[in-house]
């Protein structure tokens, strides 16, 4: 797991804005960054609560995972300024330094990397990829398909077209290819850095390895990540308790001295105040001045390089002309030698023969004609040279003007997304105009005709789109007028409703006054009832006390009566026992008498008398 990754793995919006720094970065982190160059990162500013794309969520509802929440992979746009010349030059210097550092076998310079050939690019790519896979060998066929496939397998997030491999050094393809190579360099650096750290046996490492790369830190970090992610999936957005616990564990792991930290913070505060004071004292920002000078010098360097290339081409043309003039001079020298020989021969003839005055006059006349011819030819030669020089100057100016217009055309075409061929509005057509040195006159006319036809077609499409948008605008204006009329009607209805609300408010106020009056009356009645209730409670309390005393007296009397009743009951029981004993004796006597003289009626009467006596006694 990457330590620099955020603790929020979900893509759902945060419900509570948090400005704190994650505790994951509490340990020292490496400051080396690969592939970033001097591109500022865009800062994400969230100042208000955002609504979820999937609708509102219940108060206690758990958070859904972000994996699988969206559809297929979307084509990413490269945020790097690959069309910026300064950025391209910086990438070229970085590539050159990396090749020199890693010992590239061939000779490579910044100038040769401005527009390399496909063969040179394949050598560079094979050398860099062999740092990742030493067994790799560049195939001999279908290289234009193999290189994009390798980059895609490595996880390069942007698309590198197959057609860009046919002309790697072209101005419209080399920046994209260079960006991919720089990304591959960063991958190699990360791979080398990870290879140097023995992550598998980090707990058996020597003392030079940081604790951060060992098992203890990984265990703490994984526990912290798991705990915060579980709470995040349950709907939490802040993890202050987990951060404090994690920070305390890290301090125990690294044996952090709080006193030393406090002294360092105090020292940092003093130094920060000193820096702020020095910045306030300085009237100009030297860093910004140096950066501005650097940009100006880079611009001047680019202009000088372009001027140097123009001078080199002009020098090559002059050398070609000089070689032609040298050949003409050599031919003229031979002709002069021939004329000298002819002159010596004629001089010898003149010295050996006799001329008549007519011959001399004729020779002088021919000499004057020849001299006039030489003078006229010399003037014609000077005029021709002056005309040639003027034409060369005019050609250079026209070339510069054409290059400026061509640059403006390319800038406007990039702004309109017509260049390169894979641009949005290019529709697969090549709108780029190259210099006349790359094409012949007929090819330039053909290219111009083709681009004009494509531009006319594009203008026609844009006009049609404009007319369609105009019609849509008119329909929208009619809809707006209708909506405005509806709004005016609703405004009138709103006025009426407001009037009704005002009347209802007045009625409500009157009712509230009446209710307040009634409440006051009820409060008076409640006070009187409360006073009556208190009097009743007092009387009830007194009656209750009297009843309690009477109950106690009745209980005492009850106990006395109960005691007397018990005494009487015991007396009756004793009497009954004696009566029963007497009756039993009497019965026994009766039985004896029955045996002697059975007289049944008399015995029955006696038995009834005993029963009646027993009943009365009871």
Coordinates of C-alpha atoms in Angstrom, one line a residue:
X1 CA 0.0 0.0 0.0
X2 CA 1.4 3.4 -0.9
X3 CA 2.1 5.5 2.2
X4 CA 1.4 8.7 0.3
X5 CA -2.1 7.7 -0.7
X6 CA -4.9 9.4 1.0
X7 CA -6.9 7.8 3.8
X8 CA -10.1 8.4 1.8
X9 CA -10.4 5.5 -0.6
X10 CA -14.0 6.4 -1.5
X11 CA -14.9 8.9 -4.2
X12 CA -18.0 10.1 -2.5
X13 CA -18.0 13.7 -1.3
X14 CA -16.9 14.6 2.2
X15 CA -19.8 15.7 4.4
X16 CA -17.7 17.7 6.8
X17 CA -15.0 20.0 5.5
X18 CA -11.6 19.1 6.9
X19 CA -8.5 21.3 6.8
X20 CA -6.3 19.0 8.8
X21 CA -3.3 17.2 7.5
X22 CA -3.6 13.4 7.5
X23 CA -1.6 11.7 10.2
X24 CA -0.3 9.3 7.5
X25 CA 2.3 12.0 6.7
X26 CA 3.4 12.3 10.3
X27 CA 6.7 10.4 9.5
X28 CA 9.5 11.8 7.4
X29 CA 8.8 11.4 3.7
X30 CA 11.1 11.4 0.7
X31 CA 11.0 14.8 -1.2
X32 CA 12.1 13.4 -4.5
X33 CA 9.4 13.6 -7.2
X34 CA 9.7 12.0 -10.6
X35 CA 8.1 13.3 -13.8
X36 CA 6.6 16.4 -12.1
X37 CA 9.2 18.9 -13.4
X38 CA 8.0 22.4 -12.6
X39 CA 4.3 21.8 -13.2
X40 CA 2.2 23.2 -10.3
X41 CA -0.4 20.8 -9.0
X42 CA -4.0 22.1 -9.1
X43 CA -5.4 22.6 -5.7
X44 CA -8.7 21.2 -4.8
X45 CA -10.8 23.7 -2.9
X46 CA -14.1 22.5 -1.4
X47 CA -15.8 25.4 0.5
X48 CA -19.3 24.0 0.5
X49 CA -21.1 20.7 1.0
X50 CA -21.7 18.9 -2.2
X51 CA -24.6 16.7 -3.1
X52 CA -23.9 13.1 -3.9
X53 CA -24.5 12.0 -7.5
X54 CA -26.5 9.0 -6.3
X55 CA -29.1 11.0 -4.4
X56 CA -29.5 11.8 -0.7
X57 CA -28.4 9.2 1.8
X58 CA -30.1 8.3 5.1
X59 CA -28.7 9.5 8.4
X60 CA -27.6 6.0 9.5
X61 CA -27.0 4.5 6.1
X62 CA -23.5 3.0 5.5
X63 CA -21.3 4.4 2.8
X64 CA -21.1 2.5 -0.5
X65 CA -17.7 1.5 -1.9
X66 CA -16.3 3.5 -4.8
X67 CA -15.2 0.4 -6.7
X68 CA -17.6 -0.3 -9.5
X69 CA -19.5 2.8 -9.0
X70 CA -18.9 4.1 -12.5
X71 CA -18.9 2.5 -16.0
X72 CA -16.1 1.8 -18.4
X73 CA -12.7 3.5 -18.4
X74 CA -12.8 7.1 -19.6
X75 CA -10.1 8.4 -22.0
X76 CA -7.8 10.6 -19.9
X77 CA -6.5 13.9 -21.2
X78 CA -2.8 14.5 -20.6
X79 CA -2.5 17.5 -18.2
X80 CA 1.2 18.1 -19.0
X81 CA 2.0 21.1 -21.3
X82 CA 3.6 19.0 -24.0
X83 CA 3.1 21.8 -26.6
X84 CA 5.1 24.2 -24.4
X85 CA 8.6 24.6 -25.8
X86 CA 10.2 25.3 -22.4
X87 CA 8.6 22.2 -20.9
X88 CA 9.7 20.1 -23.9
X89 CA 13.3 21.4 -23.6
X90 CA 13.3 20.5 -19.9
X91 CA 12.1 17.0 -20.6
X92 CA 14.9 16.6 -23.3
X93 CA 17.5 17.7 -20.7
X94 CA 16.1 15.3 -18.2
X95 CA 16.2 12.5 -20.8
X96 CA 19.8 13.4 -21.8
X97 CA 21.0 13.5 -18.1
X98 CA 19.3 10.1 -17.4
X99 CA 21.0 8.5 -20.4
X100 CA 24.4 9.9 -19.5
X101 CA 23.9 8.7 -15.9
X102 CA 22.9 5.2 -16.8
X103 CA 25.7 4.8 -19.4
X104 CA 23.9 4.9 -22.7
X105 CA 26.2 3.2 -25.2
X106 CA 25.6 5.7 -28.1
X107 CA 26.5 9.4 -28.3
X108 CA 23.5 11.5 -27.4
X109 CA 23.1 15.2 -26.9
X110 CA 20.4 17.8 -26.4
X111 CA 20.6 18.9 -30.0
X112 CA 20.2 15.3 -31.4
X113 CA 17.2 14.8 -29.2
X114 CA 15.4 17.8 -30.6
X115 CA 14.1 15.7 -33.5
X116 CA 15.5 12.1 -33.3
X117 CA 14.9 9.4 -35.9
X118 CA 12.8 6.3 -35.3
X119 CA 15.9 4.2 -35.1
X120 CA 17.4 6.4 -32.4
X121 CA 14.2 6.4 -30.4
X122 CA 14.0 2.6 -30.5
X123 CA 17.5 2.4 -29.2
X124 CA 16.7 4.7 -26.4
X125 CA 13.5 2.9 -25.5
X126 CA 15.2 -0.5 -25.6
X127 CA 18.0 0.8 -23.3
X128 CA 15.5 2.3 -20.7
X129 CA 13.2 -0.8 -20.7
X130 CA 16.2 -3.1 -20.3
X131 CA 16.7 -1.4 -16.9
X132 CA 13.3 -2.9 -15.9
X133 CA 13.6 -6.2 -17.8
X134 CA 17.3 -7.1 -18.6
X135 CA 16.1 -10.0 -20.8
X136 CA 14.1 -7.7 -23.1
X137 CA 15.0 -7.5 -26.8
X138 CA 13.3 -5.1 -29.3
X139 CA 11.5 -7.1 -32.0
X140 CA 12.4 -6.6 -35.6
X141 CA 8.9 -6.4 -36.9
X142 CA 5.7 -4.5 -35.9
X143 CA 7.6 -2.1 -33.6
X144 CA 4.9 0.5 -34.0
X145 CA 2.5 -1.9 -32.3
X146 CA 4.9 -3.3 -29.7
X147 CA 6.0 0.0 -28.1
X148 CA 2.4 1.3 -27.3
X149 CA 1.5 -2.2 -26.0
X150 CA 4.5 -2.2 -23.6
X151 CA 3.6 1.2 -22.3
X152 CA 0.0 0.2 -21.8
X153 CA 1.0 -3.0 -19.9
X154 CA 3.2 -0.8 -17.7
X155 CA 0.2 1.3 -16.8
X156 CA 0.8 4.5 -18.9
X157 CA -2.4 6.4 -18.4
X158 CA -2.5 8.1 -21.8
X159 CA -2.9 6.8 -25.3
X160 CA 0.1 6.7 -27.7
X161 CA -1.1 6.2 -31.2
X162 CA 0.5 3.7 -33.5
X163 CA 0.9 6.3 -36.3
X164 CA 3.2 8.3 -34.1
X165 CA 5.8 5.5 -34.3
X166 CA 6.2 6.1 -38.1
X167 CA 7.5 9.6 -37.7
X168 CA 8.8 10.0 -34.1
X169 CA 10.8 13.1 -34.7
X170 CA 8.0 15.1 -36.3
X171 CA 7.1 18.3 -34.4
X172 CA 3.5 17.2 -33.8
X173 CA 4.4 13.7 -32.5
X174 CA 7.7 14.1 -30.7
X175 CA 6.2 15.9 -27.6
X176 CA 3.7 13.0 -27.0
X177 CA 6.5 10.4 -27.4
X178 CA 8.8 12.4 -25.2
X179 CA 6.2 12.6 -22.5
X180 CA 5.8 8.7 -22.6
X181 CA 9.6 8.3 -22.4
X182 CA 9.8 10.7 -19.4
X183 CA 7.1 8.7 -17.7
X184 CA 9.1 5.5 -18.4
X185 CA 12.1 7.1 -16.8
X186 CA 10.1 7.9 -13.7
X187 CA 8.9 4.3 -13.6
X188 CA 12.5 3.1 -13.8
X189 CA 13.5 5.4 -10.9
X190 CA 10.7 4.2 -8.8
X191 CA 11.6 0.6 -9.6
X192 CA 15.3 1.2 -8.7
X193 CA 14.3 2.9 -5.4
X194 CA 12.0 0.0 -4.5
X195 CA 14.6 -2.5 -5.4
X196 CA 17.2 -0.8 -3.1
X197 CA 14.7 -1.2 -0.2
X198 CA 14.6 -4.8 0.9
X199 CA 10.9 -4.7 1.8
X200 CA 10.5 -8.5 2.2
X201 CA 13.1 -8.8 4.9
X202 CA 12.9 -5.3 6.3
X203 CA 12.8 -6.4 9.9
X204 CA 16.2 -8.1 9.5
X205 CA 17.8 -5.0 8.0
X206 CA 20.8 -3.3 9.5
X207 CA 20.8 -0.1 11.4
X208 CA 21.1 2.1 8.3
X209 CA 17.5 1.3 7.2
X210 CA 14.8 3.5 8.6
X211 CA 12.2 2.0 10.9
X212 CA 9.6 3.4 8.6
X213 CA 10.4 0.6 6.0
X214 CA 10.1 -2.2 8.6
X215 CA 7.4 -4.4 9.9
X216 CA 6.5 -2.1 12.9
X217 CA 5.6 0.9 10.8
X218 CA 3.7 -1.2 8.2
X219 CA 1.7 -2.9 11.0
X220 CA 0.8 0.5 12.5
X221 CA 0.0 2.0 9.2
X222 CA -2.2 -1.0 8.0
X223 CA -4.1 -1.0 11.4
X224 CA -4.7 2.8 11.1
X225 CA -5.8 2.5 7.5
X226 CA -8.2 -0.4 8.2
X227 CA -9.7 1.3 11.3
X228 CA -10.3 4.6 9.5
X229 CA -11.6 2.9 6.4
X230 CA -14.1 0.9 8.4
X231 CA -15.4 4.0 10.1
X232 CA -15.4 5.9 6.7
X233 CA -17.5 3.1 5.2
X234 CA -19.9 3.5 8.1
X235 CA -20.4 7.2 7.3
X236 CA -17.7 9.0 9.2
X237 CA -15.7 11.8 7.7
X238 CA -13.3 12.9 10.5
X239 CA -11.0 10.6 12.4
X240 CA -9.5 12.8 15.1
X241 CA -9.4 10.0 17.7
X242 CA -7.7 7.6 15.3
X243 CA -5.2 10.3 14.2
X244 CA -4.3 11.0 17.8
X245 CA -3.9 7.3 18.6
X246 CA -1.8 6.8 15.5
X247 CA 0.4 9.8 16.2
X248 CA 1.0 8.6 19.8
X249 CA 2.0 5.1 18.5
X250 CA 4.4 6.7 16.0
X251 CA 5.9 8.8 18.7
X252 CA 6.5 5.7 20.8
X253 CA 7.9 3.8 17.8
X254 CA 10.3 6.6 16.9
X255 CA 11.1 7.6 20.5
X256 CA 10.1 11.2 19.8
X257 CA 11.4 13.7 22.3
X258 CA 8.7 16.2 23.1
X259 CA 11.1 18.7 24.6
X260 CA 13.3 18.6 21.5
X261 CA 10.2 19.0 19.3
X262 CA 9.2 22.1 21.3
X263 CA 12.6 23.6 21.0
X264 CA 12.7 22.9 17.3
X265 CA 9.2 24.5 16.9
X266 CA 10.4 27.6 18.8
X267 CA 13.5 27.7 16.6
X268 CA 11.3 27.4 13.5
X269 CA 9.0 30.1 14.8
X270 CA 12.0 32.5 15.3
X271 CA 13.5 31.6 11.9
X272 CA 10.1 32.1 10.2
X273 CA 9.7 35.5 11.8
X274 CA 13.2 36.4 10.6
X275 CA 12.4 35.2 7.1
X276 CA 9.2 37.3 7.1
X277 CA 11.1 40.3 8.3
X278 CA 13.7 39.9 5.6
X279 CA 11.0 39.5 2.9
X280 CA 9.2 42.6 4.1
X281 CA 12.5 44.5 4.1
X282 CA 13.3 43.5 0.5
X283 CA 11.4 45.6 -2.0
X284 CA 11.5 43.1 -4.8
X285 CA 11.1 39.4 -4.9
X286 CA 14.5 38.2 -6.1
X287 CA 13.2 34.7 -6.8
X288 CA 10.5 36.0 -9.1
X289 CA 13.0 38.3 -10.8
X290 CA 15.4 35.4 -11.3
X291 CA 12.5 33.3 -12.7
X292 CA 11.5 36.1 -15.0
X293 CA 15.1 36.5 -16.2
X294 CA 15.3 32.7 -16.6
X295 CA 12.2 32.8 -18.8
X296 CA 13.6 35.7 -20.8
X297 CA 16.9 34.0 -21.2
X298 CA 15.2 30.7 -22.3
X299 CA 13.2 32.7 -24.8
X300 CA 16.3 34.5 -26.1
X301 CA 18.1 31.1 -26.3
X302 CA 15.3 29.7 -28.4
X303 CA 15.4 32.7 -30.6
X304 CA 19.2 32.5 -30.9
X305 CA 18.9 28.8 -31.7
X306 CA 16.3 29.5 -34.4
X307 CA 18.5 32.3 -35.7
X308 CA 21.5 30.1 -35.6
X309 CA 19.7 27.4 -37.6
X310 CA 18.7 30.1 -40.1
X311 CA 22.3 31.3 -40.3
X312 CA 23.5 27.8 -40.8
X313 CA 21.1 27.2 -43.7
X314 CA 22.0 30.6 -45.1
X315 CA 25.7 29.7 -44.7
X316 CA 25.1 26.4 -46.6
X317 CA 23.4 28.4 -49.4
X318 CA 26.4 30.8 -49.5
X319 CA 28.8 27.9 -49.5
X320 CA 27.0 26.4 -52.4
X321 CA 27.1 29.7 -54.2
X322 CA 30.8 30.2 -53.3
X323 CA 31.6 26.7 -54.7
X324 CA 29.7 27.7 -57.9
X325 CA 31.6 31.0 -58.1
X326 CA 34.9 29.2 -57.4
X327 CA 34.2 26.9 -60.4
X328 CA 33.3 30.0 -62.5
X329 CA 36.5 31.7 -61.3
X330 CA 38.6 28.7 -62.2
X331 CA 37.0 28.6 -65.6
X332 CA 37.6 32.4 -65.9
X333 CA 41.2 31.8 -64.9
X334 CA 41.7 29.3 -67.6
X335 CA 40.0 31.6 -70.0
X336 CA 42.4 34.4 -68.9
X337 CA 45.4 32.1 -69.3
X338 CA 44.2 31.3 -72.8
X339 CA 43.7 35.0 -73.6
X340 CA 47.2 35.8 -72.2
X341 CA 48.6 33.1 -74.5
X342 CA 46.7 34.6 -77.4
X343 CA 47.9 38.1 -76.4
X344 CA 51.5 36.9 -76.3
X345 CA 51.1 35.2 -79.7
X346 CA 49.5 38.3 -81.1
X347 CA 52.2 40.5 -79.6
X348 CA 54.8 38.3 -81.1
X349 CA 53.1 38.6 -84.5
X350 CA 52.8 42.3 -84.0
X351 CA 56.5 42.6 -83.2
X352 CA 57.5 40.4 -86.2
X353 CA 55.3 41.8 -88.9
X354 CA 54.7 45.3 -90.2
X355 CA 51.4 46.9 -90.0
X356 CA 49.9 49.5 -92.3
X357 CA 48.2 52.6 -90.8
X358 CA 44.9 51.2 -91.9
X359 CA 45.6 48.0 -89.9
X360 CA 46.6 50.0 -86.9
X361 CA 43.5 52.1 -87.1
X362 CA 41.4 49.0 -87.5
X363 CA 43.1 47.3 -84.5
X364 CA 42.6 50.4 -82.4
X365 CA 38.9 50.6 -83.4
X366 CA 38.4 46.9 -82.5
X367 CA 40.3 47.6 -79.2
X368 CA 37.9 50.4 -78.3
X369 CA 34.9 48.3 -79.2
X370 CA 36.2 45.5 -77.0
X371 CA 36.9 47.9 -74.2
X372 CA 33.3 49.3 -74.5
X373 CA 32.0 45.7 -74.5
X374 CA 34.1 44.9 -71.4
X375 CA 32.8 48.0 -69.6
X376 CA 29.2 47.3 -70.5
X377 CA 29.6 43.7 -69.4
X378 CA 31.2 44.8 -66.1
X379 CA 28.3 47.1 -65.5
X380 CA 25.8 44.4 -66.4
X381 CA 27.6 42.0 -64.0
X382 CA 27.5 44.5 -61.1
X383 CA 23.8 45.2 -61.8
X384 CA 23.2 41.5 -61.9
X385 CA 25.1 40.9 -58.6
X386 CA 23.2 43.9 -57.0
X387 CA 19.9 42.5 -58.2
X388 CA 20.8 39.0 -57.0
X389 CA 21.6 40.4 -53.6
X390 CA 18.4 42.4 -53.4
X391 CA 16.5 39.3 -54.4
X392 CA 18.2 37.2 -51.7
X393 CA 17.3 39.9 -49.1
X394 CA 13.7 40.0 -50.3
X395 CA 13.6 36.2 -50.3
X396 CA 14.9 36.1 -46.7
X397 CA 12.3 38.7 -45.6
X398 CA 9.6 36.8 -47.4
X399 CA 10.7 33.6 -45.8
X400 CA 10.7 35.2 -42.3
X401 CA 7.2 36.6 -43.0
X402 CA 6.0 33.2 -44.2
X403 CA 7.4 31.5 -41.1
X404 CA 5.7 34.1 -38.9
X405 CA 2.4 33.6 -40.7
X406 CA 2.9 29.8 -40.6
X407 CA 3.5 30.0 -36.9
X408 CA 0.4 32.1 -36.4
X409 CA -1.6 29.7 -38.5
X410 CA -0.3 26.7 -36.5
X411 CA -1.1 28.5 -33.2
X412 CA -4.6 29.4 -34.4
X413 CA -5.1 25.8 -35.6
X414 CA -4.0 24.4 -32.3
X415 CA -6.4 26.8 -30.5
X416 CA -9.2 25.7 -32.8
X417 CA -8.1 22.0 -32.1
X418 CA -7.3 21.3 -35.8
X419 CA -3.7 20.2 -35.2
X420 CA -2.5 17.3 -34.8
X421 CA -4.5 14.8 -36.8
X422 CA -5.9 13.3 -33.7
X423 CA -7.3 16.7 -32.5
X424 CA -11.0 17.1 -31.7
X425 CA -12.0 19.2 -34.8
X426 CA -9.5 17.7 -37.2
X427 CA -11.8 14.8 -38.1
X428 CA -8.8 12.7 -39.2
X429 CA -7.4 15.4 -41.6
X430 CA -3.9 16.9 -41.5
X431 CA -4.2 20.7 -41.4
X432 CA -0.5 21.2 -40.6
X433 CA 1.5 23.2 -43.2
X434 CA 5.1 22.4 -43.4
X435 CA 7.9 24.6 -44.8
X436 CA 8.6 24.8 -48.5
X437 CA 11.9 23.0 -48.1
X438 CA 10.0 19.8 -47.3
X439 CA 7.8 19.9 -50.5
X440 CA 8.1 21.0 -54.0
X441 CA 6.1 23.9 -55.6
X442 CA 3.5 21.6 -57.0
X443 CA 3.1 19.7 -53.7
X444 CA 2.7 23.1 -51.9
X445 CA 0.0 24.1 -54.3
X446 CA -1.7 20.8 -53.9
X447 CA -1.4 20.9 -50.1
X448 CA -2.7 24.5 -50.1
X449 CA -5.7 23.5 -52.2
X450 CA -6.5 20.5 -50.0
X451 CA -6.3 22.5 -46.8
X452 CA -8.5 25.3 -48.3
X453 CA -11.1 22.8 -49.3
X454 CA -11.1 21.2 -45.8
X455 CA -11.3 24.7 -44.2
X456 CA -14.2 25.7 -46.5
X457 CA -16.0 22.5 -45.5
X458 CA -15.3 23.2 -41.9
X459 CA -16.5 26.8 -42.2
X460 CA -19.7 25.5 -43.9
X461 CA -20.2 23.1 -41.0
X462 CA -19.6 25.8 -38.5
X463 CA -22.1 28.1 -40.3
X464 CA -24.7 25.4 -40.3
X465 CA -24.1 24.8 -36.6
X466 CA -24.3 28.6 -36.0
X467 CA -27.7 28.8 -37.9
X468 CA -28.9 25.8 -35.9
X469 CA -27.8 27.4 -32.6
X470 CA -29.5 30.7 -33.7
X471 CA -32.8 28.9 -34.3
X472 CA -32.4 27.3 -31.0
X473 CA -31.7 30.7 -29.4
X474 CA -34.8 32.2 -31.0
X475 CA -36.9 29.3 -29.7
X476 CA -35.3 29.7 -26.3
X477 CA -36.1 33.4 -26.3
X478 CA -39.7 32.7 -27.1
X479 CA -39.7 30.2 -24.2
X480 CA -38.2 32.9 -22.0
X481 CA -40.9 35.4 -23.0
X482 CA -43.5 32.8 -22.2
X483 CA -41.8 32.1 -18.9
X484 CA -41.6 35.8 -18.1
X485 CA -45.4 36.2 -18.8
X486 CA -46.0 33.3 -16.5
X487 CA -43.8 34.9 -13.9
X488 CA -45.7 38.1 -14.1
X489 CA -49.0 36.2 -13.7
X490 CA -47.5 34.4 -10.7
X491 CA -46.3 37.7 -9.3
X492 CA -49.9 39.1 -9.4
X493 CA -51.1 35.9 -7.7
X494 CA -48.3 36.3 -5.2
X495 CA -49.5 39.9 -4.5
X496 CA -53.0 38.7 -3.8
X497 CA -51.7 35.9 -1.6
X498 CA -49.6 38.4 0.3
X499 CA -52.7 40.6 0.9
X500 CA -54.5 37.6 2.1
X501 CA -51.6 36.7 4.4
X502 CA -51.6 40.3 5.7
X503 CA -55.3 40.0 6.5
X504 CA -54.8 36.7 8.1
X505 CA -51.9 38.1 10.2
X506 CA -54.2 40.9 11.4
X507 CA -56.9 38.4 12.3
X508 CA -54.3 36.2 14.0
X509 CA -53.0 39.2 16.0
X510 CA -56.6 39.9 17.2
X511 CA -57.1 36.3 18.1
X512 CA -53.8 36.3 19.9
X513 CA -54.9 39.3 22.0
X514 CA -58.2 37.6 22.8
X515 CA -56.4 34.4 23.7
X516 CA -54.0 36.4 25.9
X517 CA -57.0 38.0 27.7
X518 CA -58.7 34.6 28.2
X519 CA -55.4 33.2 29.4
X520 CA -55.1 36.0 32.0
X521 CA -58.6 35.3 33.1
X522 CA -57.9 31.6 33.4
X523 CA -54.7 32.2 35.3
X524 CA -56.8 34.2 37.9
X525 CA -59.3 31.4 38.2
X526 CA -56.4 28.9 38.5
X527 CA -54.9 30.9 41.4
X528 CA -58.3 30.8 43.2
X529 CA -58.7 27.1 42.6
X530 CA -55.1 26.5 43.7
X531 CA -55.9 28.4 47.0
X532 CA -59.1 26.3 47.5
X533 CA -57.1 23.2 46.8
X534 CA -54.5 24.0 49.4
X535 CA -57.3 24.6 52.0
X536 CA -58.9 21.3 51.2
X537 CA -55.5 19.6 51.4
X538 CA -55.0 21.1 54.9
X539 CA -58.5 20.0 56.1
X540 CA -58.0 16.5 54.6
X541 CA -54.6 16.3 56.4
X542 CA -56.3 17.2 59.7
X543 CA -59.1 14.7 59.2
X544 CA -56.6 12.1 58.3
X545 CA -54.7 12.6 61.5
X546 CA -57.9 12.3 63.6
X547 CA -58.9 9.2 61.7
X548 CA -55.5 7.7 62.4
X549 CA -55.9 8.4 66.1
X550 CA -59.4 6.9 66.1
X551 CA -58.1 3.8 64.3
X552 CA -55.4 3.3 66.9
X553 CA -58.1 3.6 69.7
X554 CA -60.4 1.1 67.9
X555 CA -57.5 -1.3 67.5
X556 CA -56.7 -1.1 71.2
X557 CA -60.4 -1.7 72.0
X558 CA -60.4 -4.6 69.5
X559 CA -57.5 -6.2 71.2
X560 CA -59.2 -5.9 74.6
X561 CA -62.5 -7.4 73.3
X562 CA -60.5 -10.2 71.6
X563 CA -58.8 -11.0 74.9
X564 CA -62.0 -11.1 76.8
X565 CA -63.6 -13.3 74.1
X566 CA -60.7 -15.7 74.2
X567 CA -61.2 -16.0 78.0
X568 CA -64.9 -16.7 77.6
X569 CA -64.2 -19.2 74.9
X570 CA -61.8 -21.1 77.2
X571 CA -64.4 -21.1 79.9
X572 CA -67.1 -22.4 77.5
X573 CA -64.7 -25.1 76.3
X574 CA -64.0 -26.2 79.8
X575 CA -67.7 -26.3 80.6
X576 CA -68.4 -28.2 77.4
X577 CA -65.7 -30.7 78.2
X578 CA -67.2 -31.3 81.7
X579 CA -70.7 -31.6 80.2
X580 CA -69.5 -34.1 77.6
X581 CA -67.8 -36.1 80.3
X582 CA -71.0 -36.1 82.3
X583 CA -73.0 -37.1 79.2
X584 CA -70.7 -39.9 78.4
X585 CA -70.9 -41.2 81.9
X586 CA -74.6 -40.8 81.7
X587 CA -74.7 -42.8 78.4
X588 CA -72.7 -45.5 79.8
X589 CA -75.1 -45.7 82.7
X590 CA -78.0 -45.7 80.3
X591 CA -76.5 -48.5 78.3
X592 CA -76.1 -50.5 81.5
X593 CA -79.7 -49.7 82.3
X594 CA -80.8 -50.8 78.8
X595 CA -79.3 -54.1 79.4
X596 CA -81.1 -54.4 82.7
X597 CA -84.6 -52.9 81.8
X598 CA -84.9 -51.7 78.3
X599 CA -87.1 -48.7 78.4
X600 CA -86.5 -47.1 75.0
X601 CA -88.7 -44.0 75.1
X602 CA -87.3 -42.8 78.3
X603 CA -83.8 -43.2 77.1
X604 CA -84.6 -41.3 73.9
X605 CA -86.1 -38.4 75.8
X606 CA -83.0 -38.2 78.0
X607 CA -80.7 -38.2 75.0
X608 CA -82.6 -35.3 73.4
X609 CA -82.4 -33.4 76.7
X610 CA -78.7 -33.8 76.7
X611 CA -78.4 -32.6 73.1
X612 CA -80.5 -29.5 73.8
X613 CA -78.4 -28.9 76.9
X614 CA -75.2 -29.1 74.8
X615 CA -76.6 -26.8 72.2
X616 CA -77.6 -24.2 74.7
X617 CA -74.2 -24.4 76.4
X618 CA -72.4 -23.9 73.1

